[in-house]
Amino acid sequence: MPTPHNTTLPSYACPQILAGQKALVTGASSGIGKAVAIGLGRAGADVVVNYVSNEETAREIVSQIESFGVKALAFKADVSKEAEVQAMFKAMLDAFGTIDILVANAGLQRDAPIDAMTLEQWNTVMAVNLTGQFLCAREAVKEFKRRGVREDISVAAGKIICMSSVHQIIPWAGHANYAASKGAINMLMQSMAQELAPLRIRVNSIAPGAIRTPINRPAWETPEAYAKLMDLVPYNRIGEPEDIAQAAVFLASDMADYITGTTLFVDGGMTCYPGFDEGG
Ligand code: BGC
């Protein structure tokens, strides 16, 4: 059985299924966003690495992506600020000419019992997790509509991947703001998918379960915490950021061309409600 520190992912050859595409990944300087940005670059896309505070790491990620022979650009922007999002899209269009793939990933937690939750904790989570995805999606859709399908690049006019969570359906005591933001992402994603499908713009979500990133470090960093976490994960290992990157590459590619308006759960079975594995 895997222990906290020896998860081995299957190795795979990565085909260049995103060659020539231009991608933006928000919140790409750590955790899931970092892995997704690297994964898209490995699959042949040019990538804008958005970050809000960690410039040095963002630049290292840019170098790593460039080593695949594609272009990469680090851009600082707070996705909850309209002017900063617009400046980021302008910089991307100036540098890369267009956008084909948006991974609206930036997200955070500000946990508190409901009666102790401050308005600031509530608003911060909503601003980044929900409004941030709206602002980025809006700018991406403007460009997808202006440009239409690039026949030599992809059969779709654009792809949006919203980073959700298992907590779009699993209630989470002590994290009501976070769970509410992810529940809302589902309706934002599906409504955009319905509106944009006639234009061949695909919109989907990925709902990660427990992934080994800084956001949930206390849940996996000690053997005791890890063992307790496994009560919630039938597949008996924590998810790695690369598990999410592989799902993102697939959803962004034409292999997923008939997939829109759906959520891909990448959670080792967490949403199979393992608490019911005996009786009920
Ligand atoms: C949260 C993590 C948590 C996971 C599973 C994610 O969306 O950000 O903190 O470990 O859901 O509960």
PDB file of C-alpha atoms and ligand atoms in Angstrom:
ATOM      1  CA  MET A   1       0.000   0.000   0.000  1.00  0.00           C
ATOM      2  CA  PRO A   2       1.418   3.437  -0.897  1.00  0.00           C
ATOM      3  CA  THR A   3       2.771   5.474   1.986  1.00  0.00           C
ATOM      4  CA  PRO A   4       2.610   9.290   2.026  1.00  0.00           C
ATOM      5  CA  HIS A   5       5.881   9.744   0.251  1.00  0.00           C
ATOM      6  CA  ASN A   6       6.231   7.042  -2.362  1.00  0.00           C
ATOM      7  CA  THR A   7       3.292   7.334  -4.721  1.00  0.00           C
ATOM      8  CA  THR A   8       4.418   6.118  -8.127  1.00  0.00           C
ATOM      9  CA  LEU A   9       2.437   7.303 -11.093  1.00  0.00           C
ATOM     10  CA  PRO A  10       2.314   5.237 -14.260  1.00  0.00           C
ATOM     11  CA  SER A  11       4.799   6.558 -16.771  1.00  0.00           C
ATOM     12  CA  TYR A  12       3.433   7.423 -20.191  1.00  0.00           C
ATOM     13  CA  ALA A  13       4.633   8.853 -23.469  1.00  0.00           C
ATOM     14  CA  CYS A  14       3.103  12.260 -24.052  1.00  0.00           C
ATOM     15  CA  PRO A  15       1.976  12.832 -27.632  1.00  0.00           C
ATOM     16  CA  GLN A  16       2.077  16.401 -28.917  1.00  0.00           C
ATOM     17  CA  ILE A  17      -1.707  16.588 -29.005  1.00  0.00           C
ATOM     18  CA  LEU A  18      -1.789  20.309 -28.244  1.00  0.00           C
ATOM     19  CA  ALA A  19       0.846  21.379 -30.772  1.00  0.00           C
ATOM     20  CA  GLY A  20       0.422  24.986 -31.867  1.00  0.00           C
ATOM     21  CA  GLN A  21      -2.198  25.813 -29.245  1.00  0.00           C
ATOM     22  CA  LYS A  22      -1.950  28.790 -26.922  1.00  0.00           C
ATOM     23  CA  ALA A  23      -2.900  28.166 -23.305  1.00  0.00           C
ATOM     24  CA  LEU A  24      -3.350  30.276 -20.191  1.00  0.00           C
ATOM     25  CA  VAL A  25      -3.233  28.630 -16.766  1.00  0.00           C
ATOM     26  CA  THR A  26      -4.163  30.783 -13.773  1.00  0.00           C
ATOM     27  CA  GLY A  27      -2.637  30.147 -10.388  1.00  0.00           C
ATOM     28  CA  ALA A  28       0.172  28.309 -12.140  1.00  0.00           C
ATOM     29  CA  SER A  29       3.053  28.943  -9.744  1.00  0.00           C
ATOM     30  CA  SER A  30       2.239  26.053  -7.424  1.00  0.00           C
ATOM     31  CA  GLY A  31       0.238  22.886  -6.883  1.00  0.00           C
ATOM     32  CA  ILE A  32      -2.270  21.803  -9.500  1.00  0.00           C
ATOM     33  CA  GLY A  33      -1.817  24.893 -11.686  1.00  0.00           C
ATOM     34  CA  LYS A  34       1.928  24.337 -11.934  1.00  0.00           C
ATOM     35  CA  ALA A  35       1.486  20.712 -13.004  1.00  0.00           C
ATOM     36  CA  VAL A  36      -1.203  21.656 -15.516  1.00  0.00           C
ATOM     37  CA  ALA A  37       0.961  24.401 -17.072  1.00  0.00           C
ATOM     38  CA  ILE A  38       3.876  21.958 -17.413  1.00  0.00           C
ATOM     39  CA  GLY A  39       1.575  19.229 -18.737  1.00  0.00           C
ATOM     40  CA  LEU A  40       0.108  21.481 -21.439  1.00  0.00           C
ATOM     41  CA  GLY A  41       3.617  22.596 -22.456  1.00  0.00           C
ATOM     42  CA  ARG A  42       4.800  18.985 -22.639  1.00  0.00           C
ATOM     43  CA  ALA A  43       1.842  18.280 -24.932  1.00  0.00           C
ATOM     44  CA  GLY A  44       2.996  21.021 -27.300  1.00  0.00           C
ATOM     45  CA  ALA A  45       1.135  24.169 -26.212  1.00  0.00           C
ATOM     46  CA  ASP A  46       2.648  27.600 -25.660  1.00  0.00           C
ATOM     47  CA  VAL A  47       1.720  28.548 -22.094  1.00  0.00           C
ATOM     48  CA  VAL A  48       1.112  31.710 -20.092  1.00  0.00           C
ATOM     49  CA  VAL A  49       1.974  30.963 -16.460  1.00  0.00           C
ATOM     50  CA  ASN A  50      -0.177  33.272 -14.323  1.00  0.00           C
ATOM     51  CA  TYR A  51       0.912  33.895 -10.745  1.00  0.00           C
ATOM     52  CA  VAL A  52      -0.031  36.352  -8.047  1.00  0.00           C
ATOM     53  CA  SER A  53       2.948  36.361  -5.691  1.00  0.00           C
ATOM     54  CA  ASN A  54       5.593  33.767  -6.458  1.00  0.00           C
ATOM     55  CA  GLU A  55       7.550  35.339  -9.307  1.00  0.00           C
ATOM     56  CA  GLU A  56      10.702  33.268  -8.917  1.00  0.00           C
ATOM     57  CA  THR A  57       8.839  29.962  -9.052  1.00  0.00           C
ATOM     58  CA  ALA A  58       6.798  31.184 -12.010  1.00  0.00           C
ATOM     59  CA  ARG A  59      10.019  31.938 -13.884  1.00  0.00           C
ATOM     60  CA  GLU A  60      11.411  28.477 -13.075  1.00  0.00           C
ATOM     61  CA  ILE A  61       8.219  26.930 -14.437  1.00  0.00           C
ATOM     62  CA  VAL A  62       8.577  29.036 -17.587  1.00  0.00           C
ATOM     63  CA  SER A  63      12.112  27.641 -18.090  1.00  0.00           C
ATOM     64  CA  GLN A  64      10.882  24.108 -17.541  1.00  0.00           C
ATOM     65  CA  ILE A  65       8.120  24.589 -20.127  1.00  0.00           C
ATOM     66  CA  GLU A  66      10.543  26.181 -22.604  1.00  0.00           C
ATOM     67  CA  SER A  67      12.719  23.069 -22.350  1.00  0.00           C
ATOM     68  CA  PHE A  68       9.961  21.228 -24.255  1.00  0.00           C
ATOM     69  CA  GLY A  69      10.650  23.539 -27.234  1.00  0.00           C
ATOM     70  CA  VAL A  70       7.527  25.663 -26.801  1.00  0.00           C
ATOM     71  CA  LYS A  71       7.045  29.249 -25.653  1.00  0.00           C
ATOM     72  CA  ALA A  72       6.139  30.292 -22.129  1.00  0.00           C
ATOM     73  CA  LEU A  73       5.509  33.572 -20.374  1.00  0.00           C
ATOM     74  CA  ALA A  74       5.047  34.411 -16.694  1.00  0.00           C
ATOM     75  CA  PHE A  75       2.412  37.056 -15.947  1.00  0.00           C
ATOM     76  CA  LYS A  76       1.484  38.485 -12.573  1.00  0.00           C
ATOM     77  CA  ALA A  77      -2.230  39.171 -12.105  1.00  0.00           C
ATOM     78  CA  ASP A  78      -4.808  38.815  -9.362  1.00  0.00           C
ATOM     79  CA  VAL A  79      -7.664  37.044 -11.145  1.00  0.00           C
ATOM     80  CA  SER A  80     -10.241  38.749  -8.944  1.00  0.00           C
ATOM     81  CA  LYS A  81      -9.267  42.158 -10.341  1.00  0.00           C
ATOM     82  CA  GLU A  82     -10.894  43.042 -13.652  1.00  0.00           C
ATOM     83  CA  ALA A  83      -8.167  45.419 -14.843  1.00  0.00           C
ATOM     84  CA  GLU A  84      -5.396  42.920 -14.035  1.00  0.00           C
ATOM     85  CA  VAL A  85      -7.183  40.119 -15.894  1.00  0.00           C
ATOM     86  CA  GLN A  86      -7.665  42.363 -18.903  1.00  0.00           C
ATOM     87  CA  ALA A  87      -3.998  43.380 -18.833  1.00  0.00           C
ATOM     88  CA  MET A  88      -3.017  39.702 -18.706  1.00  0.00           C
ATOM     89  CA  PHE A  89      -5.127  38.831 -21.751  1.00  0.00           C
ATOM     90  CA  LYS A  90      -3.714  41.817 -23.640  1.00  0.00           C
ATOM     91  CA  ALA A  91      -0.172  40.643 -22.826  1.00  0.00           C
ATOM     92  CA  MET A  92      -1.025  37.110 -23.945  1.00  0.00           C
ATOM     93  CA  LEU A  93      -2.562  38.241 -27.235  1.00  0.00           C
ATOM     94  CA  ASP A  94       0.406  40.553 -27.879  1.00  0.00           C
ATOM     95  CA  ALA A  95       2.893  37.746 -27.199  1.00  0.00           C
ATOM     96  CA  PHE A  96       1.118  34.687 -28.637  1.00  0.00           C
ATOM     97  CA  GLY A  97      -1.480  36.235 -30.980  1.00  0.00           C
ATOM     98  CA  THR A  98      -4.487  34.404 -29.557  1.00  0.00           C
ATOM     99  CA  ILE A  99      -5.766  31.926 -26.953  1.00  0.00           C
ATOM    100  CA  ASP A 100      -7.092  28.407 -27.531  1.00  0.00           C
ATOM    101  CA  ILE A 101      -7.166  26.975 -24.001  1.00  0.00           C
ATOM    102  CA  LEU A 102      -8.023  28.601 -20.678  1.00  0.00           C
ATOM    103  CA  VAL A 103      -7.496  26.633 -17.488  1.00  0.00           C
ATOM    104  CA  ALA A 104      -9.197  28.745 -14.810  1.00  0.00           C
ATOM    105  CA  ASN A 105      -7.409  27.176 -11.893  1.00  0.00           C
ATOM    106  CA  ALA A 106      -6.534  29.891  -9.352  1.00  0.00           C
ATOM    107  CA  GLY A 107      -8.251  29.165  -6.075  1.00  0.00           C
ATOM    108  CA  LEU A 108      -7.820  29.385  -2.326  1.00  0.00           C
ATOM    109  CA  GLN A 109      -9.329  28.421   1.019  1.00  0.00           C
ATOM    110  CA  ARG A 110     -10.143  30.645   4.007  1.00  0.00           C
ATOM    111  CA  ASP A 111     -11.575  28.101   6.432  1.00  0.00           C
ATOM    112  CA  ALA A 112     -13.728  28.902   9.463  1.00  0.00           C
ATOM    113  CA  PRO A 113     -16.802  27.619  11.282  1.00  0.00           C
ATOM    114  CA  ILE A 114     -19.816  29.391   9.796  1.00  0.00           C
ATOM    115  CA  ASP A 115     -20.529  31.509  12.879  1.00  0.00           C
ATOM    116  CA  ALA A 116     -16.916  32.667  13.013  1.00  0.00           C
ATOM    117  CA  MET A 117     -16.452  33.242   9.287  1.00  0.00           C
ATOM    118  CA  THR A 118     -15.657  36.851   8.543  1.00  0.00           C
ATOM    119  CA  LEU A 119     -17.093  38.699   5.588  1.00  0.00           C
ATOM    120  CA  GLU A 120     -13.537  39.106   4.393  1.00  0.00           C
ATOM    121  CA  GLN A 121     -12.982  35.313   4.426  1.00  0.00           C
ATOM    122  CA  TRP A 122     -16.240  34.830   2.531  1.00  0.00           C
ATOM    123  CA  ASN A 123     -15.536  37.579  -0.011  1.00  0.00           C
ATOM    124  CA  THR A 124     -11.920  36.545  -0.647  1.00  0.00           C
ATOM    125  CA  VAL A 125     -12.925  32.997  -1.518  1.00  0.00           C
ATOM    126  CA  MET A 126     -15.788  34.106  -3.754  1.00  0.00           C
ATOM    127  CA  ALA A 127     -13.656  36.771  -5.442  1.00  0.00           C
ATOM    128  CA  VAL A 128     -10.833  34.425  -6.412  1.00  0.00           C
ATOM    129  CA  ASN A 129     -12.596  31.075  -6.847  1.00  0.00           C
ATOM    130  CA  LEU A 130     -15.753  32.300  -8.600  1.00  0.00           C
ATOM    131  CA  THR A 131     -15.402  35.880  -9.864  1.00  0.00           C
ATOM    132  CA  GLY A 132     -11.844  35.123 -10.991  1.00  0.00           C
ATOM    133  CA  GLN A 133     -13.050  32.257 -13.183  1.00  0.00           C
ATOM    134  CA  PHE A 134     -15.842  34.458 -14.606  1.00  0.00           C
ATOM    135  CA  LEU A 135     -13.457  37.309 -15.462  1.00  0.00           C
ATOM    136  CA  CYS A 136     -10.957  35.006 -17.179  1.00  0.00           C
ATOM    137  CA  ALA A 137     -13.643  33.052 -19.036  1.00  0.00           C
ATOM    138  CA  ARG A 138     -15.223  36.271 -20.287  1.00  0.00           C
ATOM    139  CA  GLU A 139     -11.971  37.530 -21.784  1.00  0.00           C
ATOM    140  CA  ALA A 140     -11.190  34.131 -23.326  1.00  0.00           C
ATOM    141  CA  VAL A 141     -14.650  33.905 -24.900  1.00  0.00           C
ATOM    142  CA  LYS A 142     -14.288  37.373 -26.457  1.00  0.00           C
ATOM    143  CA  GLU A 143     -11.179  36.140 -28.271  1.00  0.00           C
ATOM    144  CA  PHE A 144     -12.680  32.716 -29.174  1.00  0.00           C
ATOM    145  CA  LYS A 145     -15.693  34.495 -30.737  1.00  0.00           C
ATOM    146  CA  ARG A 146     -13.587  37.068 -32.548  1.00  0.00           C
ATOM    147  CA  ARG A 147     -11.318  34.420 -34.035  1.00  0.00           C
ATOM    148  CA  GLY A 148     -13.456  31.317 -34.540  1.00  0.00           C
ATOM    149  CA  VAL A 149     -12.054  27.900 -35.366  1.00  0.00           C
ATOM    150  CA  ARG A 150      -8.406  27.651 -36.423  1.00  0.00           C
ATOM    151  CA  GLU A 151      -8.819  24.662 -38.732  1.00  0.00           C
ATOM    152  CA  ASP A 152      -5.155  23.654 -38.692  1.00  0.00           C
ATOM    153  CA  ILE A 153      -4.958  23.762 -34.877  1.00  0.00           C
ATOM    154  CA  SER A 154      -8.171  22.360 -33.356  1.00  0.00           C
ATOM    155  CA  VAL A 155     -11.702  21.496 -34.419  1.00  0.00           C
ATOM    156  CA  ALA A 156     -13.049  23.665 -31.576  1.00  0.00           C
ATOM    157  CA  ALA A 157     -13.031  27.471 -31.435  1.00  0.00           C
ATOM    158  CA  GLY A 158     -11.812  27.341 -27.851  1.00  0.00           C
ATOM    159  CA  LYS A 159     -11.699  25.277 -24.696  1.00  0.00           C
ATOM    160  CA  ILE A 160     -12.269  26.367 -21.108  1.00  0.00           C
ATOM    161  CA  ILE A 161     -11.461  24.122 -18.167  1.00  0.00           C
ATOM    162  CA  CYS A 162     -12.771  25.300 -14.797  1.00  0.00           C
ATOM    163  CA  MET A 163     -10.955  23.924 -11.760  1.00  0.00           C
ATOM    164  CA  SER A 164     -13.679  22.765  -9.421  1.00  0.00           C
ATOM    165  CA  SER A 165     -13.450  20.292  -6.536  1.00  0.00           C
ATOM    166  CA  VAL A 166     -15.170  17.234  -5.151  1.00  0.00           C
ATOM    167  CA  HIS A 167     -16.706  19.872  -2.862  1.00  0.00           C
ATOM    168  CA  GLN A 168     -18.956  21.017  -5.684  1.00  0.00           C
ATOM    169  CA  ILE A 169     -21.077  18.078  -4.492  1.00  0.00           C
ATOM    170  CA  ILE A 170     -19.604  16.943  -1.155  1.00  0.00           C
ATOM    171  CA  PRO A 171     -20.664  19.297   1.676  1.00  0.00           C
ATOM    172  CA  TRP A 172     -17.710  20.435   3.789  1.00  0.00           C
ATOM    173  CA  ALA A 173     -18.190  21.533   7.381  1.00  0.00           C
ATOM    174  CA  GLY A 174     -15.936  24.417   8.317  1.00  0.00           C
ATOM    175  CA  HIS A 175     -15.400  25.277   4.659  1.00  0.00           C
ATOM    176  CA  ALA A 176     -18.826  26.624   3.619  1.00  0.00           C
ATOM    177  CA  ASN A 177     -17.384  29.499   1.593  1.00  0.00           C
ATOM    178  CA  TYR A 178     -15.112  27.164  -0.381  1.00  0.00           C
ATOM    179  CA  ALA A 179     -17.821  24.547  -1.005  1.00  0.00           C
ATOM    180  CA  ALA A 180     -20.297  27.271  -2.055  1.00  0.00           C
ATOM    181  CA  SER A 181     -17.768  28.707  -4.506  1.00  0.00           C
ATOM    182  CA  LYS A 182     -17.221  25.287  -6.102  1.00  0.00           C
ATOM    183  CA  GLY A 183     -20.945  24.508  -6.254  1.00  0.00           C
ATOM    184  CA  ALA A 184     -21.341  27.805  -8.073  1.00  0.00           C
ATOM    185  CA  ILE A 185     -18.545  26.905 -10.486  1.00  0.00           C
ATOM    186  CA  ASN A 186     -20.621  23.969 -11.665  1.00  0.00           C
ATOM    187  CA  MET A 187     -23.522  26.208 -12.683  1.00  0.00           C
ATOM    188  CA  LEU A 188     -21.213  28.806 -14.198  1.00  0.00           C
ATOM    189  CA  MET A 189     -19.497  26.074 -16.221  1.00  0.00           C
ATOM    190  CA  GLN A 190     -22.708  24.382 -17.397  1.00  0.00           C
ATOM    191  CA  SER A 191     -24.418  27.655 -18.289  1.00  0.00           C
ATOM    192  CA  MET A 192     -21.402  28.779 -20.310  1.00  0.00           C
ATOM    193  CA  ALA A 193     -21.211  25.365 -21.980  1.00  0.00           C
ATOM    194  CA  GLN A 194     -24.868  25.582 -23.014  1.00  0.00           C
ATOM    195  CA  GLU A 195     -24.460  29.142 -24.298  1.00  0.00           C
ATOM    196  CA  LEU A 196     -21.231  28.546 -26.203  1.00  0.00           C
ATOM    197  CA  ALA A 197     -21.622  25.026 -27.647  1.00  0.00           C
ATOM    198  CA  PRO A 198     -23.201  26.338 -30.896  1.00  0.00           C
ATOM    199  CA  LEU A 199     -19.988  28.299 -31.438  1.00  0.00           C
ATOM    200  CA  ARG A 200     -17.902  25.144 -30.927  1.00  0.00           C
ATOM    201  CA  ILE A 201     -16.496  26.472 -27.678  1.00  0.00           C
ATOM    202  CA  ARG A 202     -16.222  23.668 -25.108  1.00  0.00           C
ATOM    203  CA  VAL A 203     -16.463  24.315 -21.378  1.00  0.00           C
ATOM    204  CA  ASN A 204     -15.828  21.624 -18.762  1.00  0.00           C
ATOM    205  CA  SER A 205     -14.676  21.270 -15.175  1.00  0.00           C
ATOM    206  CA  ILE A 206     -12.177  19.057 -13.437  1.00  0.00           C
ATOM    207  CA  ALA A 207     -13.092  18.186  -9.860  1.00  0.00           C
ATOM    208  CA  PRO A 208      -9.965  17.081  -8.001  1.00  0.00           C
ATOM    209  CA  GLY A 209     -10.191  15.144  -4.770  1.00  0.00           C
ATOM    210  CA  ALA A 210      -7.326  15.183  -2.275  1.00  0.00           C
ATOM    211  CA  ILE A 211      -4.244  16.134  -4.273  1.00  0.00           C
ATOM    212  CA  ARG A 212      -0.806  16.525  -2.715  1.00  0.00           C
ATOM    213  CA  THR A 213      -0.401  20.327  -2.827  1.00  0.00           C
ATOM    214  CA  PRO A 214       0.287  23.143  -0.342  1.00  0.00           C
ATOM    215  CA  ILE A 215      -3.461  23.920   0.035  1.00  0.00           C
ATOM    216  CA  ASN A 216      -4.092  20.758   2.063  1.00  0.00           C
ATOM    217  CA  ARG A 217      -0.649  19.971   3.502  1.00  0.00           C
ATOM    218  CA  PRO A 218      -1.986  19.166   7.013  1.00  0.00           C
ATOM    219  CA  ALA A 219      -4.165  16.438   5.469  1.00  0.00           C
ATOM    220  CA  TRP A 220      -1.207  14.430   4.110  1.00  0.00           C
ATOM    221  CA  GLU A 221       2.121  15.455   5.597  1.00  0.00           C
ATOM    222  CA  THR A 222       2.230  13.111   8.587  1.00  0.00           C
ATOM    223  CA  PRO A 223       1.674   9.330   8.344  1.00  0.00           C
ATOM    224  CA  GLU A 224      -1.243   9.664  10.807  1.00  0.00           C
ATOM    225  CA  ALA A 225      -2.972  12.356   8.752  1.00  0.00           C
ATOM    226  CA  TYR A 226      -2.334  10.402   5.550  1.00  0.00           C
ATOM    227  CA  ALA A 227      -3.841   7.229   7.020  1.00  0.00           C
ATOM    228  CA  LYS A 228      -6.947   9.157   8.101  1.00  0.00           C
ATOM    229  CA  LEU A 229      -7.223  10.750   4.656  1.00  0.00           C
ATOM    230  CA  MET A 230      -7.218   7.273   3.095  1.00  0.00           C
ATOM    231  CA  ASP A 231     -10.534   6.541   4.859  1.00  0.00           C
ATOM    232  CA  LEU A 232     -11.954   8.968   2.286  1.00  0.00           C
ATOM    233  CA  VAL A 233     -10.114   7.587  -0.758  1.00  0.00           C
ATOM    234  CA  PRO A 234     -11.110   4.092  -1.947  1.00  0.00           C
ATOM    235  CA  TYR A 235      -8.183   3.996  -4.388  1.00  0.00           C
ATOM    236  CA  ASN A 236      -5.879   4.239  -1.382  1.00  0.00           C
ATOM    237  CA  ARG A 237      -3.409   6.810  -2.542  1.00  0.00           C
ATOM    238  CA  ILE A 238      -3.334  10.574  -2.532  1.00  0.00           C
ATOM    239  CA  GLY A 239      -3.695  12.266  -5.901  1.00  0.00           C
ATOM    240  CA  GLU A 240      -0.640  13.876  -7.428  1.00  0.00           C
ATOM    241  CA  PRO A 241      -0.815  17.181  -9.327  1.00  0.00           C
ATOM    242  CA  GLU A 242       0.167  15.247 -12.473  1.00  0.00           C
ATOM    243  CA  ASP A 243      -3.060  13.231 -12.194  1.00  0.00           C
ATOM    244  CA  ILE A 244      -4.913  16.496 -12.781  1.00  0.00           C
ATOM    245  CA  ALA A 245      -2.527  17.647 -15.515  1.00  0.00           C
ATOM    246  CA  GLN A 246      -3.245  14.513 -17.548  1.00  0.00           C
ATOM    247  CA  ALA A 247      -6.992  15.090 -17.283  1.00  0.00           C
ATOM    248  CA  ALA A 248      -6.517  18.709 -18.370  1.00  0.00           C
ATOM    249  CA  VAL A 249      -4.450  17.727 -21.424  1.00  0.00           C
ATOM    250  CA  PHE A 250      -7.177  15.278 -22.458  1.00  0.00           C
ATOM    251  CA  LEU A 251     -10.058  17.738 -21.962  1.00  0.00           C
ATOM    252  CA  ALA A 252      -8.191  20.478 -23.836  1.00  0.00           C
ATOM    253  CA  SER A 253      -7.436  18.204 -26.791  1.00  0.00           C
ATOM    254  CA  ASP A 254      -9.606  17.234 -29.743  1.00  0.00           C
ATOM    255  CA  MET A 255      -9.774  13.723 -28.245  1.00  0.00           C
ATOM    256  CA  ALA A 256     -12.439  15.267 -25.988  1.00  0.00           C
ATOM    257  CA  ASP A 257     -14.250  17.093 -28.802  1.00  0.00           C
ATOM    258  CA  TYR A 258     -17.717  15.734 -27.941  1.00  0.00           C
ATOM    259  CA  ILE A 259     -17.309  16.564 -24.257  1.00  0.00           C
ATOM    260  CA  THR A 260     -18.809  19.819 -23.056  1.00  0.00           C
ATOM    261  CA  GLY A 261     -20.764  20.881 -19.997  1.00  0.00           C
ATOM    262  CA  THR A 262     -19.458  18.067 -17.832  1.00  0.00           C
ATOM    263  CA  THR A 263     -17.296  17.600 -14.757  1.00  0.00           C
ATOM    264  CA  LEU A 264     -14.492  15.060 -14.756  1.00  0.00           C
ATOM    265  CA  PHE A 265     -13.938  13.889 -11.173  1.00  0.00           C
ATOM    266  CA  VAL A 266     -10.298  12.945 -10.573  1.00  0.00           C
ATOM    267  CA  ASP A 267     -10.567  11.825  -6.984  1.00  0.00           C
ATOM    268  CA  GLY A 268      -9.584   8.160  -6.486  1.00  0.00           C
ATOM    269  CA  GLY A 269     -13.234   7.413  -5.776  1.00  0.00           C
ATOM    270  CA  MET A 270     -13.781  10.032  -3.051  1.00  0.00           C
ATOM    271  CA  THR A 271     -17.210  10.805  -4.521  1.00  0.00           C
ATOM    272  CA  CYS A 272     -18.150   7.104  -4.216  1.00  0.00           C
ATOM    273  CA  TYR A 273     -18.941   7.930  -0.557  1.00  0.00           C
ATOM    274  CA  PRO A 274     -16.595   5.331   0.988  1.00  0.00           C
ATOM    275  CA  GLY A 275     -18.272   5.850   4.379  1.00  0.00           C
ATOM    276  CA  PHE A 276     -20.992   3.561   2.977  1.00  0.00           C
ATOM    277  CA  ASP A 277     -18.628   0.728   2.042  1.00  0.00           C
ATOM    278  CA  GLU A 278     -20.121  -1.413   4.765  1.00  0.00           C
ATOM    279  CA  GLY A 279     -23.809  -1.341   5.516  1.00  0.00           C
ATOM    280  CA  GLY A 280     -25.919   1.762   5.305  1.00  0.00           C
TER     281      GLY A 280
HETATM  282  C1  BGC B   1      -9.488  21.083  -1.225  1.00  0.00           C
HETATM  283  C2  BGC B   1      -8.497  20.262  -0.408  1.00  0.00           C
HETATM  284  C3  BGC B   1      -9.118  18.951   0.015  1.00  0.00           C
HETATM  285  C4  BGC B   1      -9.793  18.241  -1.145  1.00  0.00           C
HETATM  286  C5  BGC B   1     -10.557  16.990  -0.699  1.00  0.00           C
HETATM  287  C6  BGC B   1      -9.998  20.231  -2.344  1.00  0.00           C
HETATM  288  O1  BGC B   1     -10.854  20.966  -3.174  1.00  0.00           O
HETATM  289  O2  BGC B   1      -8.871  22.280  -1.711  1.00  0.00           O
HETATM  290  O3  BGC B   1      -8.071  21.001   0.715  1.00  0.00           O
HETATM  291  O4  BGC B   1      -8.125  18.105   0.559  1.00  0.00           O
HETATM  292  O5  BGC B   1     -10.678  19.112  -1.798  1.00  0.00           O
HETATM  293  O6  BGC B   1     -11.338  17.197   0.436  1.00  0.00           O
END
